[in-house]
Amino acid sequence: MKPITIGVLSYQGTVIEHIKALSQLEGVTPMEVKTLPALQAVDGLILPGGESTTIAKLLNIFELMEPLRQRILDGMPVWGTCAGEILLAKEIIGEEPHLGVMDFSVRRNAYGRQIDSFTQYAPITGISETPVELVFIRAPWIESVGEKAQVICQVNGHAVAAKQDNMLATSFHPEFTQDLTVHRWFAQQIEQYKYR
Ligand code: GLN
């Protein structure tokens, strides 16, 4: 794999977990991103899990919301896990959207209280035919999808991952497992984008 730098938006949430996963991939330099120069330095970006409202607030305070949206629209590969998926959604049920770049609507905390955290196994179309360990923590699900996005994973009848051009969103947290499949796939997308 040729050298690439993958950023992790580092205001709040599963930052360390993503950095640890990325640092196990050959050719990948992980980098924390909080500022505009850091955003400009990375070849691709992960939006971690956490609290989407908090992360959105900090994106606005650091004046990174617009530059980030622009880099995504310019083609930079981006992957949002859980809260990150919510940040990417065009529509959030009952709330205003944040980045609003992916053509689907999400329902926050969709699984309710009793089963707000659980693990499942399912294949992810285009990423892994073998079922992957999926960890859900107060997760959203994808309620409905527009024409531009494609559902690539379903669990118990609900869409939990989608792809659209350079963007990937997952309701679950591969960074909380030992399985590097999704991180490796994302790194390959970034390599192709950087050395195209
Ligand atoms: N419940 C959080 C939110 O709505 C997401 C949880 C997570 O990222 N694990 O932002």
PDB file of C-alpha atoms and ligand atoms in Angstrom:
ATOM      1  CA  MET A   1       0.000   0.000   0.000  1.00  0.00           C
ATOM      2  CA  LYS A   2       1.322   3.461  -0.917  1.00  0.00           C
ATOM      3  CA  PRO A   3       1.620   6.022   1.921  1.00  0.00           C
ATOM      4  CA  ILE A   4      -1.574   7.817   2.905  1.00  0.00           C
ATOM      5  CA  THR A   5      -2.638   9.982   5.837  1.00  0.00           C
ATOM      6  CA  ILE A   6      -6.034   9.274   7.362  1.00  0.00           C
ATOM      7  CA  GLY A   7      -7.524  11.860   9.680  1.00  0.00           C
ATOM      8  CA  VAL A   8      -9.890  11.253  12.572  1.00  0.00           C
ATOM      9  CA  LEU A   9     -12.069  14.196  13.582  1.00  0.00           C
ATOM     10  CA  SER A  10     -10.885  14.569  17.170  1.00  0.00           C
ATOM     11  CA  TYR A  11     -13.263  16.729  19.173  1.00  0.00           C
ATOM     12  CA  GLN A  12     -15.058  13.942  21.015  1.00  0.00           C
ATOM     13  CA  GLY A  13     -15.879  10.243  20.814  1.00  0.00           C
ATOM     14  CA  THR A  14     -14.141   7.095  19.567  1.00  0.00           C
ATOM     15  CA  VAL A  15     -10.997   8.889  18.388  1.00  0.00           C
ATOM     16  CA  ILE A  16      -8.362   6.743  20.119  1.00  0.00           C
ATOM     17  CA  GLU A  17     -10.082   3.539  18.970  1.00  0.00           C
ATOM     18  CA  HIS A  18      -9.979   4.622  15.313  1.00  0.00           C
ATOM     19  CA  ILE A  19      -6.364   5.807  15.597  1.00  0.00           C
ATOM     20  CA  LYS A  20      -5.385   2.433  17.102  1.00  0.00           C
ATOM     21  CA  ALA A  21      -7.109   0.527  14.293  1.00  0.00           C
ATOM     22  CA  LEU A  22      -5.536   2.731  11.599  1.00  0.00           C
ATOM     23  CA  SER A  23      -2.053   2.413  13.061  1.00  0.00           C
ATOM     24  CA  GLN A  24      -2.208  -1.346  12.435  1.00  0.00           C
ATOM     25  CA  LEU A  25      -2.508  -0.789   8.677  1.00  0.00           C
ATOM     26  CA  GLU A  26       0.672  -0.755   6.652  1.00  0.00           C
ATOM     27  CA  GLY A  27       1.285   2.518   4.791  1.00  0.00           C
ATOM     28  CA  VAL A  28      -1.270   4.457   6.846  1.00  0.00           C
ATOM     29  CA  THR A  29      -0.371   7.458   9.011  1.00  0.00           C
ATOM     30  CA  PRO A  30      -3.265   8.348  11.325  1.00  0.00           C
ATOM     31  CA  MET A  31      -3.716  12.000  12.249  1.00  0.00           C
ATOM     32  CA  GLU A  32      -6.007  13.817  14.670  1.00  0.00           C
ATOM     33  CA  VAL A  33      -7.989  16.586  12.994  1.00  0.00           C
ATOM     34  CA  LYS A  34      -9.329  19.603  14.887  1.00  0.00           C
ATOM     35  CA  THR A  35      -8.239  22.543  12.745  1.00  0.00           C
ATOM     36  CA  LEU A  36      -8.315  23.677   9.119  1.00  0.00           C
ATOM     37  CA  PRO A  37      -4.590  23.036   8.433  1.00  0.00           C
ATOM     38  CA  ALA A  38      -5.015  19.490   9.749  1.00  0.00           C
ATOM     39  CA  LEU A  39      -8.138  18.968   7.619  1.00  0.00           C
ATOM     40  CA  GLN A  40      -6.210  20.132   4.561  1.00  0.00           C
ATOM     41  CA  ALA A  41      -3.316  17.769   5.325  1.00  0.00           C
ATOM     42  CA  VAL A  42      -5.264  14.493   5.307  1.00  0.00           C
ATOM     43  CA  ASP A  43      -6.122  12.262   2.330  1.00  0.00           C
ATOM     44  CA  GLY A  44      -9.341  10.973   3.900  1.00  0.00           C
ATOM     45  CA  LEU A  45     -11.265  11.452   7.135  1.00  0.00           C
ATOM     46  CA  ILE A  46     -13.140   9.377   9.712  1.00  0.00           C
ATOM     47  CA  LEU A  47     -15.968  10.995  11.674  1.00  0.00           C
ATOM     48  CA  PRO A  48     -16.011   8.939  14.883  1.00  0.00           C
ATOM     49  CA  GLY A  49     -18.823   7.760  17.106  1.00  0.00           C
ATOM     50  CA  GLY A  50     -19.776   9.913  20.057  1.00  0.00           C
ATOM     51  CA  GLU A  51     -22.496  12.484  20.478  1.00  0.00           C
ATOM     52  CA  SER A  52     -23.442  13.992  17.129  1.00  0.00           C
ATOM     53  CA  THR A  53     -24.834  17.194  18.652  1.00  0.00           C
ATOM     54  CA  THR A  54     -21.598  17.818  20.574  1.00  0.00           C
ATOM     55  CA  ILE A  55     -19.377  17.095  17.581  1.00  0.00           C
ATOM     56  CA  ALA A  56     -21.547  19.343  15.382  1.00  0.00           C
ATOM     57  CA  LYS A  57     -21.302  22.159  17.914  1.00  0.00           C
ATOM     58  CA  LEU A  58     -17.523  21.903  17.940  1.00  0.00           C
ATOM     59  CA  LEU A  59     -17.362  21.764  14.140  1.00  0.00           C
ATOM     60  CA  ASN A  60     -19.178  25.098  14.127  1.00  0.00           C
ATOM     61  CA  ILE A  61     -17.068  26.635  16.912  1.00  0.00           C
ATOM     62  CA  PHE A  62     -13.838  25.637  15.131  1.00  0.00           C
ATOM     63  CA  GLU A  63     -15.356  26.860  11.838  1.00  0.00           C
ATOM     64  CA  LEU A  64     -14.740  23.517  10.222  1.00  0.00           C
ATOM     65  CA  MET A  65     -18.293  22.618   9.158  1.00  0.00           C
ATOM     66  CA  GLU A  66     -18.168  24.419   5.792  1.00  0.00           C
ATOM     67  CA  PRO A  67     -14.561  23.545   4.843  1.00  0.00           C
ATOM     68  CA  LEU A  68     -15.271  19.909   5.722  1.00  0.00           C
ATOM     69  CA  ARG A  69     -18.464  19.836   3.656  1.00  0.00           C
ATOM     70  CA  GLN A  70     -16.507  21.362   0.772  1.00  0.00           C
ATOM     71  CA  ARG A  71     -13.687  18.799   0.960  1.00  0.00           C
ATOM     72  CA  ILE A  72     -16.252  15.999   0.997  1.00  0.00           C
ATOM     73  CA  LEU A  73     -18.055  17.468  -2.032  1.00  0.00           C
ATOM     74  CA  ASP A  74     -14.661  17.792  -3.750  1.00  0.00           C
ATOM     75  CA  GLY A  75     -14.237  14.022  -3.435  1.00  0.00           C
ATOM     76  CA  MET A  76     -12.213  13.384  -0.278  1.00  0.00           C
ATOM     77  CA  PRO A  77     -13.127   9.922   1.060  1.00  0.00           C
ATOM     78  CA  VAL A  78     -15.050  10.176   4.326  1.00  0.00           C
ATOM     79  CA  TRP A  79     -16.426   7.535   6.681  1.00  0.00           C
ATOM     80  CA  GLY A  80     -18.798   8.289   9.537  1.00  0.00           C
ATOM     81  CA  THR A  81     -19.356   5.749  12.315  1.00  0.00           C
ATOM     82  CA  CYS A  82     -22.565   6.108  14.325  1.00  0.00           C
ATOM     83  CA  ALA A  83     -22.562   9.791  15.369  1.00  0.00           C
ATOM     84  CA  GLY A  84     -20.476  10.307  12.212  1.00  0.00           C
ATOM     85  CA  GLU A  85     -23.268   8.754  10.148  1.00  0.00           C
ATOM     86  CA  ILE A  86     -25.704  11.239  11.723  1.00  0.00           C
ATOM     87  CA  LEU A  87     -23.384  14.142  10.819  1.00  0.00           C
ATOM     88  CA  LEU A  88     -23.350  13.004   7.161  1.00  0.00           C
ATOM     89  CA  ALA A  89     -27.123  12.480   6.797  1.00  0.00           C
ATOM     90  CA  LYS A  90     -29.217  14.777   4.651  1.00  0.00           C
ATOM     91  CA  GLU A  91     -32.055  14.390   7.104  1.00  0.00           C
ATOM     92  CA  ILE A  92     -32.210  13.670  10.841  1.00  0.00           C
ATOM     93  CA  ILE A  93     -35.706  12.825  12.019  1.00  0.00           C
ATOM     94  CA  GLY A  94     -36.941  15.657  14.247  1.00  0.00           C
ATOM     95  CA  GLU A  95     -33.741  17.705  13.986  1.00  0.00           C
ATOM     96  CA  GLU A  96     -31.803  19.944  11.636  1.00  0.00           C
ATOM     97  CA  PRO A  97     -29.102  18.167   9.579  1.00  0.00           C
ATOM     98  CA  HIS A  98     -25.389  18.938  10.043  1.00  0.00           C
ATOM     99  CA  LEU A  99     -23.170  18.216   7.014  1.00  0.00           C
ATOM    100  CA  GLY A 100     -26.223  16.978   5.080  1.00  0.00           C
ATOM    101  CA  VAL A 101     -24.203  15.349   2.291  1.00  0.00           C
ATOM    102  CA  MET A 102     -25.539  11.785   2.189  1.00  0.00           C
ATOM    103  CA  ASP A 103     -28.892  11.023   0.628  1.00  0.00           C
ATOM    104  CA  PHE A 104     -30.664   9.302   3.509  1.00  0.00           C
ATOM    105  CA  SER A 105     -32.554  10.058   6.670  1.00  0.00           C
ATOM    106  CA  VAL A 106     -31.473   8.712  10.068  1.00  0.00           C
ATOM    107  CA  ARG A 107     -33.295   8.099  13.299  1.00  0.00           C
ATOM    108  CA  ARG A 108     -31.098   8.797  16.312  1.00  0.00           C
ATOM    109  CA  ASN A 109     -31.081   6.336  19.218  1.00  0.00           C
ATOM    110  CA  ALA A 110     -33.384   4.213  17.102  1.00  0.00           C
ATOM    111  CA  TYR A 111     -33.000   1.036  19.133  1.00  0.00           C
ATOM    112  CA  GLY A 112     -34.483   2.520  22.286  1.00  0.00           C
ATOM    113  CA  ARG A 113     -33.353   1.908  25.825  1.00  0.00           C
ATOM    114  CA  GLN A 114     -33.528  -1.831  26.477  1.00  0.00           C
ATOM    115  CA  ILE A 115     -31.283  -2.846  23.623  1.00  0.00           C
ATOM    116  CA  ASP A 116     -29.376   0.362  23.172  1.00  0.00           C
ATOM    117  CA  SER A 117     -26.127  -1.631  22.888  1.00  0.00           C
ATOM    118  CA  PHE A 118     -25.708  -4.997  21.137  1.00  0.00           C
ATOM    119  CA  THR A 119     -23.495  -6.994  18.792  1.00  0.00           C
ATOM    120  CA  GLN A 120     -24.535  -8.669  15.535  1.00  0.00           C
ATOM    121  CA  TYR A 121     -22.855 -10.262  12.517  1.00  0.00           C
ATOM    122  CA  ALA A 122     -23.753  -9.409   8.927  1.00  0.00           C
ATOM    123  CA  PRO A 123     -22.068  -9.127   5.517  1.00  0.00           C
ATOM    124  CA  ILE A 124     -21.456  -5.662   4.066  1.00  0.00           C
ATOM    125  CA  THR A 125     -22.077  -5.439   0.303  1.00  0.00           C
ATOM    126  CA  GLY A 126     -18.920  -4.491  -1.576  1.00  0.00           C
ATOM    127  CA  ILE A 127     -16.784  -4.631   1.575  1.00  0.00           C
ATOM    128  CA  SER A 128     -17.108  -8.123   3.054  1.00  0.00           C
ATOM    129  CA  GLU A 129     -19.107 -11.178   1.977  1.00  0.00           C
ATOM    130  CA  THR A 130     -18.144 -12.860   5.240  1.00  0.00           C
ATOM    131  CA  PRO A 131     -20.273 -11.577   8.135  1.00  0.00           C
ATOM    132  CA  VAL A 132     -18.466  -8.845  10.067  1.00  0.00           C
ATOM    133  CA  GLU A 133     -18.807  -8.182  13.803  1.00  0.00           C
ATOM    134  CA  LEU A 134     -21.050  -5.136  14.202  1.00  0.00           C
ATOM    135  CA  VAL A 135     -21.139  -3.269  17.524  1.00  0.00           C
ATOM    136  CA  PHE A 136     -24.101  -0.937  18.103  1.00  0.00           C
ATOM    137  CA  ILE A 137     -24.063   1.639  20.912  1.00  0.00           C
ATOM    138  CA  ARG A 138     -27.099   3.901  21.179  1.00  0.00           C
ATOM    139  CA  ALA A 139     -27.021   3.650  17.421  1.00  0.00           C
ATOM    140  CA  PRO A 140     -29.080   5.317  14.739  1.00  0.00           C
ATOM    141  CA  TRP A 141     -30.596   3.378  11.879  1.00  0.00           C
ATOM    142  CA  ILE A 142     -31.149   4.562   8.356  1.00  0.00           C
ATOM    143  CA  GLU A 143     -34.860   5.174   8.076  1.00  0.00           C
ATOM    144  CA  SER A 144     -35.078   5.823   4.333  1.00  0.00           C
ATOM    145  CA  VAL A 145     -32.646   6.207   1.464  1.00  0.00           C
ATOM    146  CA  GLY A 146     -32.744   8.543  -1.532  1.00  0.00           C
ATOM    147  CA  GLU A 147     -31.618   7.697  -5.057  1.00  0.00           C
ATOM    148  CA  LYS A 148     -27.979   8.657  -4.639  1.00  0.00           C
ATOM    149  CA  ALA A 149     -27.162   6.450  -1.658  1.00  0.00           C
ATOM    150  CA  GLN A 150     -27.035   2.658  -1.573  1.00  0.00           C
ATOM    151  CA  VAL A 151     -27.794   0.506   1.465  1.00  0.00           C
ATOM    152  CA  ILE A 152     -24.944  -1.986   1.962  1.00  0.00           C
ATOM    153  CA  CYS A 153     -25.835  -3.628   5.280  1.00  0.00           C
ATOM    154  CA  GLN A 154     -29.047  -4.568   7.066  1.00  0.00           C
ATOM    155  CA  VAL A 155     -29.700  -5.934  10.524  1.00  0.00           C
ATOM    156  CA  ASN A 156     -33.136  -7.087  11.731  1.00  0.00           C
ATOM    157  CA  GLY A 157     -34.809  -5.413   8.761  1.00  0.00           C
ATOM    158  CA  HIS A 158     -33.148  -2.027   9.247  1.00  0.00           C
ATOM    159  CA  ALA A 159     -30.495  -0.398   7.082  1.00  0.00           C
ATOM    160  CA  VAL A 160     -27.326   0.176   9.110  1.00  0.00           C
ATOM    161  CA  ALA A 161     -24.755   1.176   6.484  1.00  0.00           C
ATOM    162  CA  ALA A 162     -24.802   3.134   3.238  1.00  0.00           C
ATOM    163  CA  LYS A 163     -22.436   4.209   0.507  1.00  0.00           C
ATOM    164  CA  GLN A 164     -22.573   7.154  -1.863  1.00  0.00           C
ATOM    165  CA  ASP A 165     -19.653   8.074  -4.152  1.00  0.00           C
ATOM    166  CA  ASN A 166     -16.720   8.924  -1.827  1.00  0.00           C
ATOM    167  CA  MET A 167     -18.823   8.570   1.350  1.00  0.00           C
ATOM    168  CA  LEU A 168     -19.445   5.673   3.712  1.00  0.00           C
ATOM    169  CA  ALA A 169     -21.711   5.686   6.754  1.00  0.00           C
ATOM    170  CA  THR A 170     -22.120   2.912   9.335  1.00  0.00           C
ATOM    171  CA  SER A 171     -24.462   2.811  12.328  1.00  0.00           C
ATOM    172  CA  PHE A 172     -21.981   0.442  13.992  1.00  0.00           C
ATOM    173  CA  HIS A 173     -18.433   0.770  15.338  1.00  0.00           C
ATOM    174  CA  PRO A 174     -15.729  -1.391  13.681  1.00  0.00           C
ATOM    175  CA  GLU A 175     -13.233   0.549  15.838  1.00  0.00           C
ATOM    176  CA  PHE A 176     -14.528  -1.387  18.879  1.00  0.00           C
ATOM    177  CA  THR A 177     -13.668  -4.777  17.348  1.00  0.00           C
ATOM    178  CA  GLN A 178     -10.407  -6.507  16.397  1.00  0.00           C
ATOM    179  CA  ASP A 179     -11.648  -6.791  12.813  1.00  0.00           C
ATOM    180  CA  LEU A 180      -9.852  -4.358  10.489  1.00  0.00           C
ATOM    181  CA  THR A 181     -11.931  -5.198   7.385  1.00  0.00           C
ATOM    182  CA  VAL A 182     -13.772  -1.887   7.081  1.00  0.00           C
ATOM    183  CA  HIS A 183     -10.730   0.222   8.021  1.00  0.00           C
ATOM    184  CA  ARG A 184      -8.674  -1.663   5.405  1.00  0.00           C
ATOM    185  CA  TRP A 185     -11.365  -1.161   2.743  1.00  0.00           C
ATOM    186  CA  PHE A 186     -11.547   2.566   3.562  1.00  0.00           C
ATOM    187  CA  ALA A 187      -7.742   2.901   3.361  1.00  0.00           C
ATOM    188  CA  GLN A 188      -7.829   1.293  -0.106  1.00  0.00           C
ATOM    189  CA  GLN A 189     -10.435   3.825  -1.264  1.00  0.00           C
ATOM    190  CA  ILE A 190      -8.195   6.632  -0.053  1.00  0.00           C
ATOM    191  CA  GLU A 191      -5.140   5.160  -1.771  1.00  0.00           C
ATOM    192  CA  GLN A 192      -7.067   5.021  -5.059  1.00  0.00           C
ATOM    193  CA  TYR A 193      -8.262   8.599  -4.604  1.00  0.00           C
ATOM    194  CA  LYS A 194      -4.813   9.967  -3.738  1.00  0.00           C
ATOM    195  CA  TYR A 195      -2.900   8.163  -6.504  1.00  0.00           C
ATOM    196  CA  ARG A 196      -5.573   8.356  -9.213  1.00  0.00           C
TER     197      ARG A 196
HETATM  198  N1  GLN B   1     -26.530   8.408  20.212  1.00  0.00           N
HETATM  199  C1  GLN B   1     -25.458   9.144  19.588  1.00  0.00           C
HETATM  200  C2  GLN B   1     -26.017  10.315  18.783  1.00  0.00           C
HETATM  201  O1  GLN B   1     -27.180  10.380  18.582  1.00  0.00           O
HETATM  202  C3  GLN B   1     -24.633   8.248  18.700  1.00  0.00           C
HETATM  203  C4  GLN B   1     -24.010   7.137  19.509  1.00  0.00           C
HETATM  204  C5  GLN B   1     -22.699   6.664  18.999  1.00  0.00           C
HETATM  205  O2  GLN B   1     -22.004   7.326  18.228  1.00  0.00           O
HETATM  206  N2  GLN B   1     -22.311   5.521  19.518  1.00  0.00           N
HETATM  207  O3  GLN B   1     -25.277  11.161  18.378  1.00  0.00           O
END
